[in-house]
Amino acid sequence: MSLLSLFSALSRPANSPPLRLPLFAHPVRAGFPSPADDYVCDTLDLNEHLIPHREATFFVRAKGLSMIGAGIQDGDLLIIDRSLNPVHRAIVIAVIDGEFTVKRLYKRGGKIRLLAENPDFSPIDLQEGQELQVWGVVTSVIHRLRP
Amino acid sequence: MSVFALVDGNNFYVSCERVFNPKLEGRPVVVLSNNDGCAVARSAEVKALGVKMGMPWFKMQDLARRHGIVALSSNYELYADLSSRMMSILGRYAPEQEIYSIDECFLGFDGFQRYDLMTYGHDMRQTVRQWVGIPVCVGFATTKTLAKLANHCAKKGLTGAEGVCDFTRLNEQEIQELFTRIPVGEVWGVGRKLAERLEERGIAHVDALRRSDAKVLRREFSVVLERTVAELNGVSCLGLDEIAPNKQQIMSSRSFGKYLHDLEPLEQAVASYMAIAAEKLRRQQSKAGLVQVYVRTNPFAEHLPQYQQGLSAPLPEPSDDTLRLIKVARWLLKKIYRPGYAYQKAGVVLMDLQETASLQRSLFAHNPDNERLMEVMDRVNAVWGRGTLRCATEGLQKEWSMKREKKSPNFTTRWDELPEAY
């Protein structure tokens, strides 16, 4: 463990309660304190923004390049909300042969397919009688720009 | 009239494993206790193969090979996370909730008037299944004991509907017909021994117990059984315990992965258990006034010399400081340690717990707890996992630690162990 990561852990509170960042209602100015400082509006919580259903939300690590066209890159963090119904065109985590796969769901004209967003990958067609198990609906991708 | 529900997860630990490992679906799966000892959870397929609860792993090796049983070490971090999600969802369905164990809770619908409970139960089932992936069963009735029994019926499909059973819809004749089919041992609080004694008296099924003279049972068995009979007759004696009270004592004990003979590894184990107990103590914001340590050999290894001993010591001032508590524990251990034995288990107990906020500091206290250090330690360990920052007494290589060779990743609580999708 690096010393740097040790320090970054110390700056985070134990049991990670929501991280609240104050949002000020006016631009920051140096010098004389603004009387508007009394009007701090609210705090922003990323959890609140990204996770409406806490109990149903899970994180999954994306692997490979099959969904590159949808902006999902190798190693990205996917936010999954299992409370949502998998509708046509939703990006989902599905179970194929006991493994998780992330694909776009196609449901039209009695046909169900899983589509990759990369021409190098062919669509997965469901055979007659084969049941598609959708594990959850992907709601966001978190792509880090620096490690 | 009040209505209670008992909701519980089916084969909970196995179901948790299956959420993140769909390959386990339809296969015989057991989850093993600490040290991969014996079965603590069984899938329906394993039950069908005749594997009993508590069966030691080494005794099913043969069966496992023949039927491809998958054995997993218990992954309590995963189970606890999925449990809290499940409980939180269920808590929204009722004004009152008592979390009874990791996989079951009572719900109280006091004053809920004649809502269609069956529909309500199916909705709970469906939601927990979809949101968390855990199958649950729901039993409704007018007392907690009956709700527990209704849950049993839901699980066994005794009343038809899949996974939900509502006793309040059944008339007296249907109840009687149903209860004569359920052995008395299925009643909440009637253990195997008690069931045998009741059977000897001709009370073999639930209907017979329900019709027994409660006063006589009280005289010959216990007041608890009298209350059970009242509850079976729809007289609610047990209310919901909503707020889990702070623990009155905190225990941390484990069997070792192998026998320990020397003082040093024992000290490491005791220090580690104390670290865990102290962390729990701080989490409930209490301090301990009394520390106990105990060790014992394996009582089942009759060919080995046997020894067991425990010792406790009061603290000059209540403490929640891991370092101070470990110091006391080591001192106690040295007092009870005897060479020449094969130790199998050790444990620490924190007692005389007092809320930190209400404590008065003694006038002569010269060595207050290192609160800052403890806070840092808890933070570091919350991020990187228990034991990342620990007292050197706990040792670097935990040669004594539990065997959990077949544990699944902590899919929901560690960033570096998330499930992957291609």
Coordinates of C-alpha atoms in Angstrom, one line a residue:
Chain A
M1 CA 0.0 0.0 0.0
S2 CA 1.4 3.4 -0.9
L3 CA 1.6 6.2 1.6
L4 CA -0.5 8.3 -0.7
S5 CA -3.4 5.9 -0.7
L6 CA -3.1 5.6 3.0
F7 CA -3.6 9.3 3.3
S8 CA -6.5 9.4 0.9
A9 CA -8.2 6.7 3.0
L10 CA -7.7 8.8 6.2
S11 CA -9.4 11.7 4.6
R12 CA -12.4 9.6 4.0
P13 CA -14.7 9.1 7.0
A14 CA -15.2 5.7 8.5
N15 CA -18.2 3.5 7.3
S16 CA -18.4 6.0 4.4
P17 CA -21.4 8.1 5.2
P18 CA -22.5 10.2 2.2
L19 CA -20.0 12.7 1.0
R20 CA -21.6 16.1 1.2
L21 CA -20.0 19.0 -0.8
P22 CA -21.5 22.4 -0.2
L23 CA -22.9 24.2 -3.2
F24 CA -22.7 28.0 -2.9
A25 CA -25.2 30.2 -4.5
H26 CA -22.7 32.8 -5.5
P27 CA -19.3 33.0 -7.2
V28 CA -16.3 32.9 -4.9
R29 CA -14.6 36.2 -4.3
A30 CA -11.5 37.0 -2.3
G31 CA -11.5 39.5 0.4
F32 CA -14.6 40.7 2.3
P33 CA -16.9 37.8 3.1
S34 CA -20.2 38.0 1.2
P35 CA -23.4 38.3 3.1
A36 CA -24.8 35.7 0.8
D37 CA -22.7 33.1 2.6
D38 CA -25.7 32.8 4.9
Y39 CA -27.5 31.3 2.0
V40 CA -25.7 28.0 1.5
C41 CA -28.3 26.1 -0.5
D42 CA -27.7 22.5 -0.3
T43 CA -25.1 19.8 -0.5
L44 CA -24.5 17.5 -3.4
D45 CA -24.3 13.8 -2.9
L46 CA -23.2 11.7 -5.8
N47 CA -24.9 8.7 -4.3
E48 CA -28.2 10.6 -4.4
H49 CA -27.5 11.6 -8.1
L50 CA -26.5 8.1 -9.3
I51 CA -28.3 5.7 -7.0
P52 CA -32.0 6.2 -6.5
H53 CA -32.6 2.7 -5.3
R54 CA -29.8 1.9 -2.8
E55 CA -30.9 -1.7 -2.0
A56 CA -31.1 -2.7 -5.6
T57 CA -27.9 -1.1 -6.7
F58 CA -24.7 -3.1 -7.4
F59 CA -21.4 -2.4 -9.0
V60 CA -19.9 -4.5 -11.8
R61 CA -16.5 -4.1 -13.5
A62 CA -16.7 -4.0 -17.3
K63 CA -14.2 -6.2 -19.2
G64 CA -13.3 -6.1 -22.8
L65 CA -14.4 -3.9 -25.7
S66 CA -17.7 -5.3 -26.8
M67 CA -19.6 -2.2 -25.6
I68 CA -17.1 0.4 -26.7
G69 CA -19.7 2.1 -28.9
A70 CA -21.9 2.8 -25.9
G71 CA -19.0 4.4 -24.1
I72 CA -18.1 1.5 -21.9
Q73 CA -14.4 0.8 -21.9
D74 CA -12.4 -2.0 -20.5
G75 CA -12.1 -1.6 -16.7
D76 CA -15.0 0.9 -16.3
L77 CA -17.3 0.7 -13.3
L78 CA -20.9 0.0 -14.1
I79 CA -23.7 1.0 -11.9
I80 CA -26.5 -1.6 -12.0
D81 CA -30.1 -1.0 -10.8
R82 CA -31.9 -4.2 -10.4
S83 CA -35.2 -2.5 -9.6
L84 CA -35.6 -1.3 -13.2
N85 CA -37.4 -3.4 -15.8
P86 CA -35.2 -4.3 -18.8
V87 CA -36.9 -2.5 -21.6
H88 CA -36.1 -2.6 -25.3
R89 CA -32.7 -0.8 -26.0
A90 CA -31.7 -0.9 -22.3
I91 CA -28.1 -1.8 -21.6
V92 CA -28.2 -4.8 -19.3
I93 CA -26.1 -7.3 -17.4
A94 CA -27.4 -10.7 -18.7
V95 CA -26.4 -14.2 -17.7
I96 CA -25.2 -16.4 -20.6
D97 CA -24.0 -19.9 -19.8
G98 CA -23.6 -18.9 -16.2
E99 CA -21.4 -15.9 -17.0
F100 CA -22.2 -12.2 -16.8
T101 CA -22.2 -10.2 -20.0
V102 CA -23.0 -6.6 -20.6
K103 CA -25.0 -5.9 -23.8
R104 CA -27.7 -3.9 -25.3
L105 CA -31.1 -5.6 -25.1
Y106 CA -33.2 -5.9 -28.2
K107 CA -36.9 -6.8 -27.8
R108 CA -39.0 -6.4 -30.9
G109 CA -41.4 -8.5 -32.9
G110 CA -41.2 -11.4 -30.5
K111 CA -37.4 -11.5 -30.9
I112 CA -35.0 -11.1 -28.1
R113 CA -31.3 -10.5 -28.8
L114 CA -28.3 -9.2 -27.0
L115 CA -26.3 -6.7 -29.1
A116 CA -22.7 -5.6 -28.7
E117 CA -21.8 -2.1 -29.6
N118 CA -18.7 -3.1 -31.5
P119 CA -18.8 -4.4 -35.1
D120 CA -16.2 -7.1 -34.1
F121 CA -18.8 -8.8 -31.9
S122 CA -21.8 -10.6 -33.3
P123 CA -25.2 -10.4 -31.7
I124 CA -26.3 -13.2 -29.4
D125 CA -29.7 -14.6 -30.5
L126 CA -31.8 -16.4 -28.1
Q127 CA -32.9 -19.9 -29.3
E128 CA -36.4 -21.1 -29.1
G129 CA -37.3 -22.0 -25.5
Q130 CA -34.1 -20.5 -24.2
E131 CA -34.8 -18.1 -21.4
L132 CA -32.9 -14.9 -21.1
Q133 CA -31.9 -14.0 -17.6
V134 CA -31.4 -10.3 -17.2
W135 CA -29.5 -9.7 -14.0
G136 CA -29.9 -6.0 -13.9
V137 CA -30.1 -2.8 -15.9
V138 CA -27.0 -0.6 -16.3
T139 CA -27.7 3.0 -15.4
S140 CA -24.3 4.7 -15.5
V141 CA -20.7 4.1 -16.5
I142 CA -17.9 5.5 -14.4
H143 CA -14.8 6.0 -16.4
R144 CA -11.8 7.3 -14.6
L145 CA -9.6 9.8 -16.5
R146 CA -6.7 9.2 -14.1
P147 CA -5.8 6.3 -11.9
Chain B
M1 CA -56.5 -7.1 15.6
S2 CA -52.8 -7.2 14.9
V3 CA -51.3 -9.2 12.2
F4 CA -47.7 -10.4 12.0
A5 CA -45.6 -11.5 9.1
L6 CA -42.5 -13.6 9.2
V7 CA -40.4 -13.2 6.1
D8 CA -37.2 -15.2 5.6
G9 CA -34.7 -16.0 2.9
N10 CA -34.7 -19.5 1.5
N11 CA -31.4 -21.3 2.1
F12 CA -30.1 -17.8 2.6
Y13 CA -26.3 -18.3 2.4
V14 CA -26.7 -20.5 -0.7
S15 CA -29.1 -18.0 -2.3
C16 CA -26.5 -15.1 -1.6
E17 CA -23.8 -17.1 -3.4
R18 CA -26.1 -17.8 -6.3
V19 CA -26.8 -14.1 -6.9
F20 CA -23.2 -13.6 -8.0
N21 CA -22.5 -17.0 -9.3
P22 CA -25.4 -18.1 -11.6
K23 CA -23.6 -21.3 -12.4
L24 CA -24.6 -22.6 -9.0
E25 CA -28.3 -22.5 -10.0
G26 CA -29.8 -26.0 -10.0
R27 CA -26.6 -27.5 -8.6
P28 CA -26.2 -29.0 -5.1
V29 CA -24.5 -26.4 -3.0
V30 CA -23.4 -26.4 0.7
V31 CA -22.0 -23.5 2.7
L32 CA -19.5 -24.6 5.4
S33 CA -19.0 -23.2 8.9
N34 CA -15.8 -21.6 10.1
N35 CA -12.8 -23.7 9.3
D36 CA -14.7 -25.4 6.6
G37 CA -16.1 -27.7 9.3
C38 CA -19.7 -28.6 8.6
A39 CA -22.8 -27.6 6.6
V40 CA -24.5 -24.4 7.8
A41 CA -26.6 -23.9 4.7
R42 CA -27.8 -26.3 2.1
S43 CA -29.5 -25.9 -1.3
A44 CA -32.7 -27.8 -2.0
E45 CA -30.6 -30.2 -4.2
V46 CA -28.2 -31.0 -1.4
K47 CA -31.1 -31.5 1.1
A48 CA -32.5 -34.0 -1.5
L49 CA -29.2 -35.9 -1.4
G50 CA -29.7 -36.4 2.4
V51 CA -27.1 -33.9 3.6
K52 CA -28.2 -32.8 7.1
M53 CA -27.6 -29.5 8.7
G54 CA -24.3 -29.6 10.7
M55 CA -23.0 -32.6 8.8
P56 CA -19.2 -32.4 8.8
W57 CA -17.6 -31.8 5.4
F58 CA -15.3 -34.8 5.6
K59 CA -18.3 -37.0 6.0
M60 CA -19.8 -35.9 2.7
Q61 CA -16.7 -36.2 0.6
D62 CA -17.9 -39.3 -1.0
L63 CA -21.4 -38.0 -1.7
A64 CA -19.8 -34.7 -3.0
R65 CA -17.7 -36.6 -5.5
R66 CA -20.5 -38.7 -6.8
H67 CA -23.0 -35.9 -7.1
G68 CA -20.8 -32.9 -7.8
I69 CA -21.7 -31.0 -4.6
V70 CA -20.2 -27.6 -4.6
A71 CA -18.9 -26.7 -1.1
L72 CA -18.2 -23.0 -0.2
S73 CA -16.6 -21.4 2.8
S74 CA -18.9 -18.9 4.5
N75 CA -18.7 -15.4 3.2
Y76 CA -20.3 -13.4 6.0
E77 CA -19.4 -10.0 4.6
L78 CA -21.5 -10.9 1.5
Y79 CA -24.4 -12.3 3.5
A80 CA -24.5 -9.4 5.8
D81 CA -24.6 -6.9 2.9
L82 CA -27.4 -8.7 1.1
S83 CA -29.3 -9.2 4.4
S84 CA -29.3 -5.4 5.1
R85 CA -30.6 -4.7 1.6
M86 CA -33.4 -7.3 2.1
M87 CA -34.3 -6.0 5.5
S88 CA -34.4 -2.4 4.3
I89 CA -36.8 -3.3 1.5
L90 CA -39.1 -5.4 3.8
G91 CA -39.1 -2.6 6.4
R92 CA -41.0 -0.4 4.0
Y93 CA -43.9 -2.9 3.8
A94 CA -45.0 -2.4 7.4
P95 CA -45.0 0.2 10.1
E96 CA -43.0 -2.1 12.5
Q97 CA -40.1 -4.5 11.9
E98 CA -38.1 -6.7 14.1
I99 CA -35.0 -8.1 12.5
Y100 CA -34.8 -11.5 14.1
S101 CA -31.7 -12.9 12.5
I102 CA -29.5 -12.4 9.4
D103 CA -32.2 -14.0 7.2
E104 CA -35.5 -13.4 8.9
C105 CA -37.6 -10.6 10.2
F106 CA -41.0 -10.1 11.7
L107 CA -43.3 -7.4 10.4
G108 CA -46.1 -5.9 12.4
F109 CA -49.3 -4.7 10.7
D110 CA -51.0 -3.3 13.8
G111 CA -54.3 -1.7 12.6
F112 CA -53.8 -2.7 9.0
Q113 CA -57.3 -3.5 8.1
R114 CA -58.1 -6.3 5.7
Y115 CA -55.7 -5.4 3.0
D116 CA -55.3 -8.4 0.7
L117 CA -52.4 -10.0 2.5
M118 CA -51.8 -12.6 -0.1
T119 CA -51.2 -10.0 -2.8
Y120 CA -49.1 -8.0 -0.4
G121 CA -47.0 -11.1 0.4
H122 CA -46.5 -11.9 -3.2
D123 CA -45.4 -8.3 -3.9
M124 CA -42.8 -8.5 -1.1
R125 CA -41.5 -11.8 -2.5
Q126 CA -41.3 -10.4 -6.1
T127 CA -39.6 -7.2 -5.0
V128 CA -36.9 -8.8 -2.9
R129 CA -36.3 -11.4 -5.6
Q130 CA -35.9 -8.8 -8.3
W131 CA -34.0 -6.1 -6.3
V132 CA -31.6 -8.3 -4.4
G133 CA -31.9 -11.7 -6.0
I134 CA -32.9 -13.6 -2.9
P135 CA -36.0 -15.8 -2.8
V136 CA -38.1 -15.3 0.3
C137 CA -41.2 -16.9 1.9
V138 CA -43.9 -15.0 3.8
G139 CA -46.2 -16.2 6.5
F140 CA -49.0 -14.1 7.9
A141 CA -50.9 -14.8 11.2
T142 CA -52.2 -13.1 14.3
T143 CA -49.3 -14.0 16.6
K144 CA -45.6 -14.3 16.1
T145 CA -45.6 -18.1 16.8
L146 CA -48.4 -18.6 14.2
A147 CA -46.6 -16.4 11.7
K148 CA -43.5 -18.5 12.1
L149 CA -45.7 -21.6 11.4
A150 CA -47.4 -19.9 8.5
N151 CA -43.9 -19.3 7.1
H152 CA -43.1 -23.0 7.4
C153 CA -46.3 -23.8 5.5
A154 CA -45.4 -21.2 2.8
K155 CA -42.0 -22.8 2.4
K156 CA -43.4 -26.4 2.2
G157 CA -46.3 -25.3 0.0
L158 CA -48.8 -26.8 2.5
T159 CA -51.5 -24.3 1.7
G160 CA -51.1 -24.3 -2.1
A161 CA -49.9 -20.8 -2.8
E162 CA -46.2 -20.6 -3.7
G163 CA -44.1 -18.9 -1.0
V164 CA -46.9 -17.1 0.8
C165 CA -49.3 -18.4 3.4
D166 CA -51.9 -16.4 5.3
F167 CA -53.5 -18.1 8.3
T168 CA -56.0 -15.3 8.8
R169 CA -57.8 -16.4 5.7
L170 CA -58.3 -20.0 6.9
N171 CA -61.4 -21.0 8.9
E172 CA -61.2 -23.2 12.0
Q173 CA -61.8 -26.4 10.1
E174 CA -59.0 -25.7 7.6
I175 CA -56.6 -24.7 10.4
Q176 CA -57.4 -27.9 12.3
E177 CA -56.9 -30.0 9.1
L178 CA -53.6 -28.2 8.4
F179 CA -52.2 -28.4 12.0
T180 CA -52.8 -32.1 12.3
R181 CA -50.3 -32.5 9.4
I182 CA -47.5 -30.5 11.0
P183 CA -45.3 -32.3 13.6
V184 CA -45.0 -30.6 16.9
G185 CA -41.2 -30.0 16.4
E186 CA -41.9 -27.4 13.8
V187 CA -43.4 -25.0 16.3
W188 CA -41.2 -22.1 17.2
G189 CA -39.4 -22.8 20.5
V190 CA -40.1 -26.5 20.5
G191 CA -36.7 -28.1 20.2
R192 CA -35.9 -31.7 19.4
K193 CA -35.8 -32.8 23.0
L194 CA -39.0 -31.1 24.0
A195 CA -40.7 -32.5 20.9
E196 CA -39.7 -36.0 22.0
R197 CA -41.2 -35.5 25.4
L198 CA -44.4 -34.1 24.0
E199 CA -44.7 -37.0 21.6
E200 CA -44.3 -39.4 24.5
R201 CA -47.4 -37.8 26.0
G202 CA -49.3 -38.3 22.8
I203 CA -48.8 -34.7 21.6
A204 CA -47.4 -35.4 18.2
H205 CA -48.8 -32.7 15.9
V206 CA -49.5 -29.0 16.2
D207 CA -53.2 -29.3 16.6
A208 CA -52.7 -31.6 19.6
L209 CA -50.4 -29.1 21.2
R210 CA -52.8 -26.3 20.5
R211 CA -55.6 -28.2 22.3
S212 CA -53.5 -29.3 25.3
D213 CA -54.2 -27.8 28.7
A214 CA -51.8 -24.9 29.0
K215 CA -51.8 -24.9 32.8
V216 CA -50.8 -28.6 32.9
L217 CA -48.0 -27.9 30.3
R218 CA -46.8 -25.0 32.4
R219 CA -46.6 -27.2 35.5
E220 CA -44.8 -30.1 33.7
F221 CA -42.7 -28.2 31.2
S222 CA -42.4 -24.5 31.4
V223 CA -44.1 -21.1 31.4
V224 CA -42.6 -20.7 27.9
L225 CA -44.5 -23.6 26.6
E226 CA -47.7 -22.3 28.1
R227 CA -47.2 -19.1 26.2
T228 CA -46.5 -21.0 23.0
V229 CA -49.8 -22.8 23.4
A230 CA -51.6 -19.4 23.9
E231 CA -49.9 -18.0 20.8
L232 CA -51.0 -21.1 18.8
N233 CA -54.5 -20.3 19.9
G234 CA -54.3 -16.8 18.5
V235 CA -53.6 -15.0 21.8
S236 CA -50.7 -12.7 21.1
C237 CA -48.2 -12.8 23.9
L238 CA -45.0 -11.7 22.1
G239 CA -44.7 -8.2 20.8
L240 CA -42.2 -6.9 18.3
D241 CA -38.7 -6.0 19.6
E242 CA -38.1 -3.1 17.3
I243 CA -34.9 -1.6 18.5
A244 CA -32.1 -4.0 18.8
P245 CA -30.7 -3.1 22.2
N246 CA -26.9 -2.5 22.5
K247 CA -25.2 -5.8 23.3
Q248 CA -24.6 -6.4 27.0
Q249 CA -21.5 -8.3 26.2
I250 CA -19.3 -8.7 23.2
M251 CA -17.7 -12.0 22.4
S252 CA -15.2 -12.9 19.9
S253 CA -14.0 -16.5 19.7
R254 CA -12.9 -18.9 17.1
S255 CA -11.5 -22.4 16.6
F256 CA -8.0 -22.4 15.2
G257 CA -7.2 -23.8 11.8
K258 CA -4.9 -26.3 13.6
Y259 CA -3.9 -27.1 17.2
L260 CA -1.7 -24.5 18.9
H261 CA 0.8 -25.5 21.6
D262 CA 2.9 -22.4 22.3
L263 CA 2.0 -19.2 24.0
E264 CA 3.1 -16.9 21.2
P265 CA 0.6 -18.0 18.5
L266 CA -2.1 -18.1 21.2
E267 CA -1.3 -14.5 22.1
Q268 CA -1.6 -13.5 18.5
A269 CA -5.0 -15.2 18.2
V270 CA -6.3 -13.6 21.4
A271 CA -5.0 -10.2 20.3
S272 CA -6.8 -10.6 17.0
Y273 CA -10.1 -11.6 18.6
M274 CA -9.7 -8.6 21.0
A275 CA -9.2 -6.3 18.0
I276 CA -12.4 -7.5 16.5
A277 CA -14.3 -7.2 19.8
A278 CA -12.9 -3.7 20.5
E279 CA -14.0 -2.6 17.0
K280 CA -17.5 -3.8 17.7
L281 CA -17.4 -2.1 21.0
R282 CA -16.5 1.2 19.5
R283 CA -19.2 0.8 16.8
Q284 CA -21.9 0.6 19.4
Q285 CA -20.2 3.5 21.3
S286 CA -19.6 1.7 24.5
K287 CA -16.6 1.0 26.7
A288 CA -16.0 -2.2 28.6
G289 CA -15.3 -2.5 32.3
L290 CA -14.4 -6.2 32.4
V291 CA -12.3 -8.4 30.2
Q292 CA -12.4 -12.1 30.0
V293 CA -10.1 -14.5 28.2
Y294 CA -10.6 -18.3 27.8
V295 CA -8.8 -21.1 26.1
R296 CA -9.6 -24.8 25.7
T297 CA -8.4 -28.0 24.1
N298 CA -10.6 -30.1 21.8
P299 CA -13.2 -31.9 24.0
F300 CA -13.8 -34.4 21.2
A301 CA -10.2 -35.4 20.9
E302 CA -10.5 -37.7 23.9
H303 CA -7.0 -39.2 23.4
L304 CA -5.4 -35.8 24.1
P305 CA -5.0 -34.3 27.6
Q306 CA -7.8 -31.9 28.3
Y307 CA -7.7 -28.4 29.7
Q308 CA -9.9 -25.4 29.7
Q309 CA -9.7 -22.2 31.7
G310 CA -11.1 -18.7 31.7
L311 CA -10.2 -15.7 33.7
S312 CA -11.5 -12.1 33.9
A313 CA -10.2 -8.9 35.2
P314 CA -11.9 -5.5 35.8
L315 CA -10.3 -2.4 34.3
P316 CA -9.4 0.5 36.4
E317 CA -11.5 2.6 34.0
P318 CA -13.8 1.4 31.2
S319 CA -12.0 1.3 27.9
D320 CA -12.6 0.9 24.2
D321 CA -8.9 1.2 23.3
T322 CA -7.7 -1.9 21.3
L323 CA -4.2 -1.5 22.6
R324 CA -5.2 -1.3 26.3
L325 CA -7.7 -4.2 25.9
I326 CA -5.1 -6.4 24.2
K327 CA -2.6 -5.6 27.0
V328 CA -5.1 -6.9 29.6
A329 CA -6.0 -9.9 27.5
R330 CA -2.4 -10.9 27.1
W331 CA -1.9 -10.6 30.9
L332 CA -4.9 -12.8 31.5
L333 CA -3.8 -15.3 28.9
K334 CA -0.4 -15.7 30.5
K335 CA -2.1 -16.5 33.8
I336 CA -4.2 -19.3 32.3
Y337 CA -1.8 -20.7 29.8
R338 CA -0.4 -24.1 30.6
P339 CA 2.2 -25.7 28.4
G340 CA 1.8 -29.3 27.1
Y341 CA -1.7 -29.0 25.7
A342 CA -3.1 -28.9 22.2
Y343 CA -5.2 -25.8 22.2
Q344 CA -8.1 -25.7 19.8
K345 CA -10.0 -22.6 20.7
A346 CA -9.6 -19.3 22.4
G347 CA -12.0 -16.4 23.0
V348 CA -12.4 -13.0 24.6
V349 CA -15.4 -11.5 26.2
L350 CA -16.0 -7.8 26.9
M351 CA -18.5 -7.2 29.8
D352 CA -19.8 -4.5 32.0
L353 CA -20.4 -2.4 28.9
Q354 CA -21.3 1.3 29.4
E355 CA -22.2 3.9 26.9
T356 CA -19.2 6.1 26.2
A357 CA -21.4 9.3 26.2
S358 CA -22.7 8.7 29.7
L359 CA -19.4 7.8 31.3
Q360 CA -17.8 9.9 34.0
R361 CA -14.1 10.0 33.9
S362 CA -12.5 9.0 37.1
L363 CA -10.6 11.6 39.0
F364 CA -7.4 9.5 39.1
A365 CA -7.4 8.3 35.5
H366 CA -3.9 8.8 34.2
N367 CA -4.1 6.7 31.0
P368 CA -7.1 7.8 28.9
D369 CA -7.9 5.9 25.8
N370 CA -6.1 6.9 22.6
E371 CA -9.3 8.0 20.8
R372 CA -7.6 9.5 17.8
L373 CA -5.5 6.4 17.1
M374 CA -8.6 4.2 17.4
E375 CA -10.5 6.5 15.0
V376 CA -7.7 6.3 12.4
M377 CA -7.5 2.5 12.9
D378 CA -11.2 2.1 12.3
R379 CA -11.1 4.3 9.2
V380 CA -8.2 2.5 7.6
N381 CA -9.8 -0.9 8.3
A382 CA -13.1 0.3 7.0
V383 CA -11.5 1.1 3.7
W384 CA -9.0 -1.7 3.3
G385 CA -10.6 -4.4 5.3
R386 CA -10.2 -5.6 8.9
G387 CA -6.7 -6.1 10.0
T388 CA -5.0 -3.7 7.5
L389 CA -3.8 -1.6 10.4
R390 CA -3.4 -3.7 13.5
C391 CA -1.4 -4.2 16.6
A392 CA 1.9 -6.1 16.1
T393 CA 0.8 -8.5 18.9
E394 CA -1.7 -9.9 16.4
G395 CA 1.2 -11.3 14.4
L396 CA 2.0 -11.1 10.8
Q397 CA 1.4 -14.6 9.6
K398 CA -1.7 -15.9 11.1
E399 CA -0.8 -19.5 11.1
W400 CA -3.7 -20.2 13.5
S401 CA -6.3 -18.4 11.5
M402 CA -9.5 -20.0 10.1
K403 CA -9.4 -22.0 7.0
R404 CA -11.8 -20.5 4.4
E405 CA -10.3 -22.0 1.3
K406 CA -13.4 -22.0 -0.7
K407 CA -14.7 -18.5 0.0
S408 CA -16.3 -16.5 -2.8
P409 CA -15.1 -12.9 -3.4
N410 CA -16.7 -10.0 -1.4
F411 CA -18.7 -9.0 -4.5
T412 CA -20.5 -6.1 -2.8
T413 CA -18.1 -4.7 -0.2
R414 CA -14.6 -4.6 -1.8
W415 CA -13.8 -2.5 -4.9
D416 CA -11.2 -4.9 -6.1
E417 CA -13.5 -7.9 -5.8
L418 CA -16.5 -6.7 -7.9
P419 CA -18.2 -9.1 -10.3
E420 CA -17.0 -8.8 -13.9
A421 CA -19.1 -8.7 -17.1
Y422 CA -17.7 -9.1 -20.6

